[in-house]
Amino acid sequence: MVIDLSLKNPIARAVVLLASVGVAVLLVIIIFSKFIVGTMTDNRKQFSSNELASPVYHFPNSARLHARLAEAEMFDRDRDLALAESHALMAIKLSPHDFRYPLILASVKEAGGDRQAAGDQLRKALALAPNNQAVRYRLANLLLREGRLEESVEEFRVAVASETKLLASTIDLIWQASGNDVNLIERVAGENAKAQMTLALFLASRPRAEDAARVFSRIDRSVRLTSAETPLFFKSLIDSGHTIVARELWVGLWSAREPENTLVWNGSFETDISKNLGQFDWAILGKESKYARLGIDRTTARTGARALRIEFAGENTTRLDGEIKQLIALKPGARYRLECYAKSEGLVTPEGPRLVVTGGVSANDPKQEPVSEPVAAGSTDWQRLAVDFIAPQTKTPGQSSVVISIKRIPKFSYDEPTKGTVWFDDFTIKEQGPGI
């Protein structure tokens, strides 16, 4: 007997219709189940273990749901670690190649106090995702908490090699755990220049000046000149009182520009001042003064081609205090002489500006701040200004510093306006011998 299965046959049409309905229902079920699973495993939403229990019951073959339930159980106030472990194991069974599920099981094991088992699961996760730095970092952290410092250092080193944002906190972590072992944090940092800069900055802020200097010195000069951390590095050394160390390193960046033994840098203003790395160069803040305009004059100089020019605005009670200055690193207790030359034009003033050594000890009167004679009023050719002083003793052995500046401090609450122009050039500091 031959059965007519063409669509002209009503039985055939019914079969096709039922099949279509069945397929549609199946598609609806699949779409619905994916929606439920996707919603309940969305990390942007939080669900309790009770809320996840029903979806897991209805969709028992979803590794994601089992994993989500295991995590939720971990965060419940009355958590059941055994239940969390069973769901984590089921997630691993259903999806054995997903590294995230051994991580969940590792959390469960560690919460239960079994760090060894937690470490085994972290290693399984790392085997599934060997390039995942977060997994490696977590393993390193676990090893550290187990007291396996040497093993953790190697894992940390690999973990932060491509995640330099974690390096500073990792160095601090190893530093504390190791009892301030410089060798271990150097191993963590590795040889990358950026990482070495982070390490140098860390050591400078502790402060471990000699170690910081050693690390900083071996970094490529081009990196030291351009790194955003270099100014912070020098600031840390200066703030901790290691000014001589800081200046020697700073001078090393500019060794081709000026002799290294020059105590006043750029004393004749012949080189441009770096905007970011001017820690031991002149700081000229003329734009912040209403009493005078300060800048480099390229038409008037005693030697060379440049000099500092101060053009007074003619304001009452003229004050200069910090607009032009330089930090000087010196030997504590040693006696020095600061000299420069000044030239004036049309200077009208109750008293001209002076050289001042802030932080120094006056060689003539220890109770007074070391200052020079004032610049003479009128129009004068280049005249020498000098001030003798003693570098102060500090809390940092072998390190001392002063700030040299040009100041005009009114003696009274009001004095007559100062106007005219003064040039300064050829600043030098020379050691005179031991202090008194």
GROMACS .gro file of C-alpha atoms in nm, residues 37-356:
model
  320
   37VAL     CA    1   2.025   3.115   3.292
   38GLY     CA    2   2.161   3.440   3.148
   39THR     CA    3   1.960   3.651   3.392
   40MET     CA    4   2.051   3.450   3.699
   41THR     CA    5   2.422   3.444   3.611
   42ASP     CA    6   2.450   3.812   3.521
   43ASN     CA    7   2.730   3.947   3.741
   44ARG     CA    8   2.571   4.290   3.743
   45LYS     CA    9   2.286   4.151   3.955
   46GLN     CA   10   2.294   3.998   4.299
   47PHE     CA   11   2.092   3.690   4.396
   48SER     CA   12   2.080   3.496   4.721
   49SER     CA   13   2.138   3.122   4.737
   50ASN     CA   14   1.764   3.073   4.796
   51GLU     CA   15   1.680   3.267   4.480
   52LEU     CA   16   1.925   3.057   4.280
   53ALA     CA   17   1.816   2.719   4.416
   54SER     CA   18   1.505   2.691   4.194
   55PRO     CA   19   1.681   2.776   3.865
   56VAL     CA   20   1.952   2.521   3.950
   57TYR     CA   21   1.685   2.258   4.019
   58HIS     CA   22   1.512   2.322   3.685
   59PHE     CA   23   1.835   2.358   3.485
   60PRO     CA   24   2.071   2.111   3.654
   61ASN     CA   25   2.308   2.093   3.356
   62SER     CA   26   2.407   2.459   3.368
   63ALA     CA   27   2.764   2.494   3.494
   64ARG     CA   28   2.716   2.869   3.523
   65LEU     CA   29   2.416   2.833   3.753
   66HIS     CA   30   2.598   2.587   3.979
   67ALA     CA   31   2.897   2.822   3.995
   68ARG     CA   32   2.675   3.120   4.074
   69LEU     CA   33   2.499   2.929   4.349
   70ALA     CA   34   2.833   2.824   4.498
   71GLU     CA   35   2.945   3.188   4.506
   72ALA     CA   36   2.615   3.304   4.654
   73GLU     CA   37   2.635   3.040   4.925
   74MET     CA   38   2.981   3.170   5.015
   75PHE     CA   39   2.842   3.517   5.083
   76ASP     CA   40   2.535   3.408   5.278
   77ARG     CA   41   2.536   3.495   5.647
   78ASP     CA   42   2.461   3.133   5.738
   79ARG     CA   43   2.669   2.984   5.463
   80ASP     CA   44   2.703   2.613   5.406
   81LEU     CA   45   3.054   2.547   5.277
   82ALA     CA   46   2.974   2.183   5.200
   83LEU     CA   47   2.684   2.291   4.982
   84ALA     CA   48   2.899   2.556   4.815
   85GLU     CA   49   3.168   2.295   4.746
   86SER     CA   50   2.919   2.050   4.594
   87HIS     CA   51   2.794   2.312   4.347
   88ALA     CA   52   3.147   2.423   4.263
   89LEU     CA   53   3.242   2.060   4.194
   90MET     CA   54   2.933   2.018   3.975
   91ALA     CA   55   3.028   2.328   3.776
   92ILE     CA   56   3.377   2.183   3.722
   93LYS     CA   57   3.228   1.848   3.618
   94LEU     CA   58   2.991   2.009   3.367
   95SER     CA   59   3.257   2.243   3.227
   96PRO     CA   60   3.602   2.100   3.305
   97HIS     CA   61   3.792   2.341   3.080
   98ASP     CA   62   3.665   2.665   3.234
   99PHE     CA   63   3.932   2.806   3.468
  100ARG     CA   64   3.681   3.015   3.663
  101TYR     CA   65   3.523   2.720   3.840
  102PRO     CA   66   3.839   2.590   4.011
  103LEU     CA   67   3.882   2.949   4.137
  104ILE     CA   68   3.544   2.927   4.308
  105LEU     CA   69   3.633   2.593   4.460
  106ALA     CA   70   3.964   2.741   4.578
  107SER     CA   71   3.770   3.014   4.762
  108VAL     CA   72   3.551   2.753   4.927
  109LYS     CA   73   3.853   2.548   5.034
  110GLU     CA   74   4.035   2.848   5.177
  111ALA     CA   75   3.722   2.963   5.360
  112GLY     CA   76   3.721   2.621   5.522
  113GLY     CA   77   4.084   2.660   5.627
  114ASP     CA   78   4.232   2.416   5.375
  115ARG     CA   79   4.491   2.635   5.204
  116GLN     CA   80   4.673   2.341   5.051
  117ALA     CA   81   4.358   2.228   4.871
  118ALA     CA   82   4.293   2.589   4.772
  119GLY     CA   83   4.640   2.607   4.623
  120ASP     CA   84   4.580   2.286   4.428
  121GLN     CA   85   4.266   2.437   4.275
  122LEU     CA   86   4.447   2.761   4.190
  123ARG     CA   87   4.716   2.563   4.011
  124LYS     CA   88   4.445   2.379   3.814
  125ALA     CA   89   4.295   2.714   3.717
  126LEU     CA   90   4.640   2.840   3.616
  127ALA     CA   91   4.695   2.529   3.402
  128LEU     CA   92   4.371   2.610   3.218
  129ALA     CA   93   4.458   2.979   3.183
  130PRO     CA   94   4.839   3.007   3.202
  131ASN     CA   95   4.840   3.367   3.076
  132ASN     CA   96   4.582   3.494   3.322
  133GLN     CA   97   4.778   3.722   3.552
  134ALA     CA   98   4.491   3.757   3.802
  135VAL     CA   99   4.493   3.381   3.867
  136ARG     CA  100   4.870   3.381   3.911
  137TYR     CA  101   4.854   3.681   4.143
  138ARG     CA  102   4.597   3.506   4.355
  139LEU     CA  103   4.815   3.197   4.379
  140ALA     CA  104   5.114   3.412   4.476
  141ASN     CA  105   4.908   3.579   4.746
  142LEU     CA  106   4.801   3.243   4.886
  143LEU     CA  107   5.160   3.120   4.893
  144LEU     CA  108   5.261   3.434   5.081
  145ARG     CA  109   4.990   3.382   5.341
  146GLU     CA  110   5.108   3.024   5.381
  147GLY     CA  111   5.452   3.157   5.466
  148ARG     CA  112   5.609   3.029   5.144
  149LEU     CA  113   5.776   3.359   5.068
  150GLU     CA  114   6.035   3.242   4.815
  151GLU     CA  115   5.774   3.063   4.603
  152SER     CA  116   5.539   3.358   4.618
  153VAL     CA  117   5.806   3.600   4.497
  154GLU     CA  118   5.849   3.412   4.170
  155GLU     CA  119   5.474   3.395   4.111
  156PHE     CA  120   5.438   3.764   4.194
  157ARG     CA  121   5.721   3.849   3.954
  158VAL     CA  122   5.548   3.679   3.663
  159ALA     CA  123   5.206   3.813   3.764
  160VAL     CA  124   5.309   4.180   3.768
  161ALA     CA  125   5.536   4.162   3.463
  162SER     CA  126   5.247   4.269   3.238
  163GLU     CA  127   5.036   4.431   3.510
  164THR     CA  128   5.260   4.713   3.629
  165LYS     CA  129   4.970   4.885   3.806
  166LEU     CA  130   4.995   4.611   4.068
  167LEU     CA  131   5.371   4.644   4.109
  168ALA     CA  132   5.383   4.921   4.372
  169SER     CA  133   5.138   4.747   4.605
  170THR     CA  134   5.312   4.413   4.547
  171ILE     CA  135   5.652   4.558   4.634
  172ASP     CA  136   5.505   4.701   4.953
  173LEU     CA  137   5.347   4.364   5.036
  174ILE     CA  138   5.676   4.174   4.993
  175TRP     CA  139   5.865   4.449   5.175
  176GLN     CA  140   5.652   4.406   5.484
  177ALA     CA  141   5.634   4.027   5.467
  178SER     CA  142   6.012   3.991   5.425
  179GLY     CA  143   6.116   4.236   5.694
  180ASN     CA  144   6.242   4.494   5.442
  181ASP     CA  145   6.445   4.263   5.219
  182VAL     CA  146   6.569   4.473   4.924
  183ASN     CA  147   6.684   4.169   4.728
  184LEU     CA  148   6.336   4.016   4.727
  185ILE     CA  149   6.159   4.329   4.605
  186GLU     CA  150   6.423   4.367   4.333
  187ARG     CA  151   6.340   4.015   4.218
  188VAL     CA  152   5.970   4.101   4.209
  189ALA     CA  153   6.033   4.415   4.003
  190GLY     CA  154   6.243   4.239   3.739
  191GLU     CA  155   6.451   4.419   3.477
  192ASN     CA  156   6.185   4.627   3.302
  193ALA     CA  157   6.282   4.995   3.309
  194LYS     CA  158   5.937   5.116   3.415
  195ALA     CA  159   5.929   4.859   3.694
  196GLN     CA  160   6.277   4.965   3.804
  197MET     CA  161   6.157   5.324   3.826
  198THR     CA  162   5.866   5.214   4.046
  199LEU     CA  163   6.112   5.025   4.265
  200ALA     CA  164   6.346   5.325   4.290
  201LEU     CA  165   6.056   5.549   4.392
  202PHE     CA  166   5.947   5.297   4.655
  203LEU     CA  167   6.295   5.280   4.807
  204ALA     CA  168   6.332   5.658   4.803
  205SER     CA  169   6.008   5.698   4.997
  206ARG     CA  170   6.106   5.455   5.276
  207PRO     CA  171   6.377   5.612   5.278
  208ARG     CA  172   6.654   5.381   5.158
  209ALA     CA  173   6.855   5.645   4.974
  210GLU     CA  174   7.158   5.436   4.880
  211ASP     CA  175   6.948   5.149   4.746
  212ALA     CA  176   6.720   5.394   4.566
  213ALA     CA  177   7.021   5.564   4.406
  214ARG     CA  178   7.167   5.232   4.294
  215VAL     CA  179   6.842   5.124   4.128
  216PHE     CA  180   6.779   5.466   3.973
  217SER     CA  181   7.131   5.489   3.829
  218ARG     CA  182   7.101   5.166   3.631
  219ILE     CA  183   6.784   5.276   3.452
  220ASP     CA  184   6.834   5.396   3.096
  221ARG     CA  185   6.893   5.773   3.096
  222SER     CA  186   6.621   5.839   2.838
  223VAL     CA  187   6.368   5.667   3.065
  224ARG     CA  188   6.483   5.866   3.367
  225LEU     CA  189   6.446   6.190   3.174
  226THR     CA  190   6.094   6.119   3.051
  227SER     CA  191   5.935   5.916   3.331
  228ALA     CA  192   5.653   6.086   3.521
  229GLU     CA  193   5.788   5.920   3.836
  230THR     CA  194   6.130   6.088   3.818
  231PRO     CA  195   6.014   6.418   3.976
  232LEU     CA  196   5.842   6.218   4.252
  233PHE     CA  197   6.163   6.023   4.304
  234PHE     CA  198   6.367   6.339   4.360
  235LYS     CA  199   6.099   6.488   4.583
  236SER     CA  200   6.106   6.179   4.805
  237LEU     CA  201   6.482   6.200   4.847
  238ILE     CA  202   6.474   6.574   4.912
  239ASP     CA  203   6.187   6.550   5.159
  240SER     CA  204   6.372   6.282   5.354
  241GLY     CA  205   6.679   6.505   5.377
  242HIS     CA  206   6.899   6.319   5.127
  243THR     CA  207   6.975   6.628   4.923
  244ILE     CA  208   7.334   6.543   4.831
  245VAL     CA  209   7.230   6.200   4.705
  246ALA     CA  210   6.943   6.354   4.511
  247ARG     CA  211   7.158   6.624   4.355
  248GLU     CA  212   7.430   6.383   4.245
  249LEU     CA  213   7.167   6.174   4.068
  250TRP     CA  214   7.004   6.485   3.924
  251VAL     CA  215   7.336   6.617   3.795
  252GLY     CA  216   7.392   6.280   3.627
  253LEU     CA  217   7.096   6.354   3.404
  254TRP     CA  218   7.258   6.676   3.279
  255SER     CA  219   7.629   6.590   3.300
  256ALA     CA  220   7.693   6.723   2.951
  257ARG     CA  221   7.552   7.065   3.042
  258GLU     CA  222   7.767   7.176   3.334
  259PRO     CA  223   8.060   7.059   3.548
  260GLU     CA  224   7.946   6.826   3.822
  261ASN     CA  225   8.131   7.012   4.097
  262THR     CA  226   7.936   7.337   4.047
  263LEU     CA  227   7.743   7.394   4.369
  264VAL     CA  228   7.516   7.654   4.207
  265TRP     CA  229   7.359   7.508   3.897
  266ASN     CA  230   7.318   7.727   3.590
  267GLY     CA  231   7.475   8.013   3.779
  268SER     CA  232   7.498   8.228   3.467
  269PHE     CA  233   7.150   8.135   3.335
  270GLU     CA  234   7.298   8.005   3.011
  271THR     CA  235   7.076   7.697   2.983
  272ASP     CA  236   6.700   7.664   2.973
  273ILE     CA  237   6.531   7.545   3.289
  274SER     CA  238   6.348   7.212   3.270
  275LYS     CA  239   5.977   7.240   3.349
  276ASN     CA  240   5.957   6.897   3.511
  277LEU     CA  241   6.312   6.836   3.629
  278GLY     CA  242   6.423   7.165   3.774
  279GLN     CA  243   6.467   7.043   4.132
  280PHE     CA  244   6.820   7.184   4.162
  281ASP     CA  245   6.793   7.456   3.898
  282TRP     CA  246   6.648   7.802   3.937
  283ALA     CA  247   6.281   7.836   4.021
  284ILE     CA  248   6.162   8.164   3.869
  285LEU     CA  249   5.807   8.258   3.965
  286GLY     CA  250   5.784   8.607   3.823
  287LYS     CA  251   5.428   8.566   3.697
  288GLU     CA  252   5.311   8.533   4.055
  289SER     CA  253   5.448   8.871   4.165
  290LYS     CA  254   5.265   9.203   4.136
  291TYR     CA  255   5.581   9.387   4.238
  292ALA     CA  256   5.819   9.284   3.961
  293ARG     CA  257   5.862   9.099   3.635
  294LEU     CA  258   6.133   8.833   3.642
  295GLY     CA  259   6.284   8.655   3.345
  296ILE     CA  260   6.598   8.570   3.150
  297ASP     CA  261   6.750   8.856   2.953
  298ARG     CA  262   6.934   8.753   2.635
  299THR     CA  263   7.069   9.102   2.559
  300THR     CA  264   7.252   9.189   2.882
  301ALA     CA  265   7.504   8.970   3.066
  302ARG     CA  266   7.825   8.997   3.262
  303THR     CA  267   7.961   8.677   3.106
  304GLY     CA  268   7.806   8.455   2.846
  305ALA     CA  269   7.486   8.561   2.675
  306ARG     CA  270   7.222   8.564   2.948
  307ALA     CA  271   7.142   8.709   3.288
  308LEU     CA  272   6.849   8.727   3.526
  309ARG     CA  273   6.646   9.046   3.487
  310ILE     CA  274   6.417   9.190   3.756
  311GLU     CA  275   6.205   9.485   3.644
  312PHE     CA  276   6.031   9.645   3.941
  313ALA     CA  277   5.676   9.767   3.885
  314GLY     CA  278   5.689  10.072   4.111
  315GLU     CA  279   5.444   9.940   4.367
  316ASN     CA  280   5.439  10.063   4.724
  317THR     CA  281   5.606   9.838   4.984
  318THR     CA  282   5.770   9.620   4.719
  319ARG     CA  283   5.826   9.262   4.833
  320LEU     CA  284   6.029   8.983   4.674
  321ASP     CA  285   6.023   8.663   4.875
  322GLY     CA  286   6.056   8.330   4.693
  323GLU     CA  287   6.008   8.443   4.333
  324ILE     CA  288   6.365   8.343   4.244
  325LYS     CA  289   6.543   8.065   4.432
  326GLN     CA  290   6.754   7.751   4.406
  327LEU     CA  291   6.800   7.451   4.635
  328ILE     CA  292   7.168   7.388   4.714
  329ALA     CA  293   7.305   7.060   4.854
  330LEU     CA  294   7.602   7.107   5.089
  331LYS     CA  295   7.817   6.940   5.352
  332PRO     CA  296   7.672   6.992   5.700
  333GLY     CA  297   7.879   7.220   5.918
  334ALA     CA  298   8.102   7.344   5.634
  335ARG     CA  299   8.160   7.715   5.574
  336TYR     CA  300   8.074   7.862   5.233
  337ARG     CA  301   8.068   8.191   5.046
  338LEU     CA  302   7.789   8.275   4.802
  339GLU     CA  303   7.876   8.536   4.541
  340CYS     CA  304   7.709   8.693   4.239
  341TYR     CA  305   7.718   9.014   4.039
  342ALA     CA  306   7.440   9.267   4.004
  343LYS     CA  307   7.386   9.562   3.773
  344SER     CA  308   7.117   9.828   3.813
  345GLU     CA  309   6.952  10.082   3.588
  346GLY     CA  310   6.731  10.358   3.720
  347LEU     CA  311   6.682  10.176   4.049
  348VAL     CA  312   6.481  10.388   4.288
  349THR     CA  313   6.425  10.214   4.621
  350PRO     CA  314   6.438  10.264   4.996
  351GLU     CA  315   6.661   9.957   5.000
  352GLY     CA  316   6.768   9.732   4.715
  353PRO     CA  317   6.727   9.354   4.693
  354ARG     CA  318   6.973   9.124   4.870
  355LEU     CA  319   7.115   8.774   4.839
  356VAL     CA  320   6.966   8.552   5.110
   0.00000   0.00000   0.00000
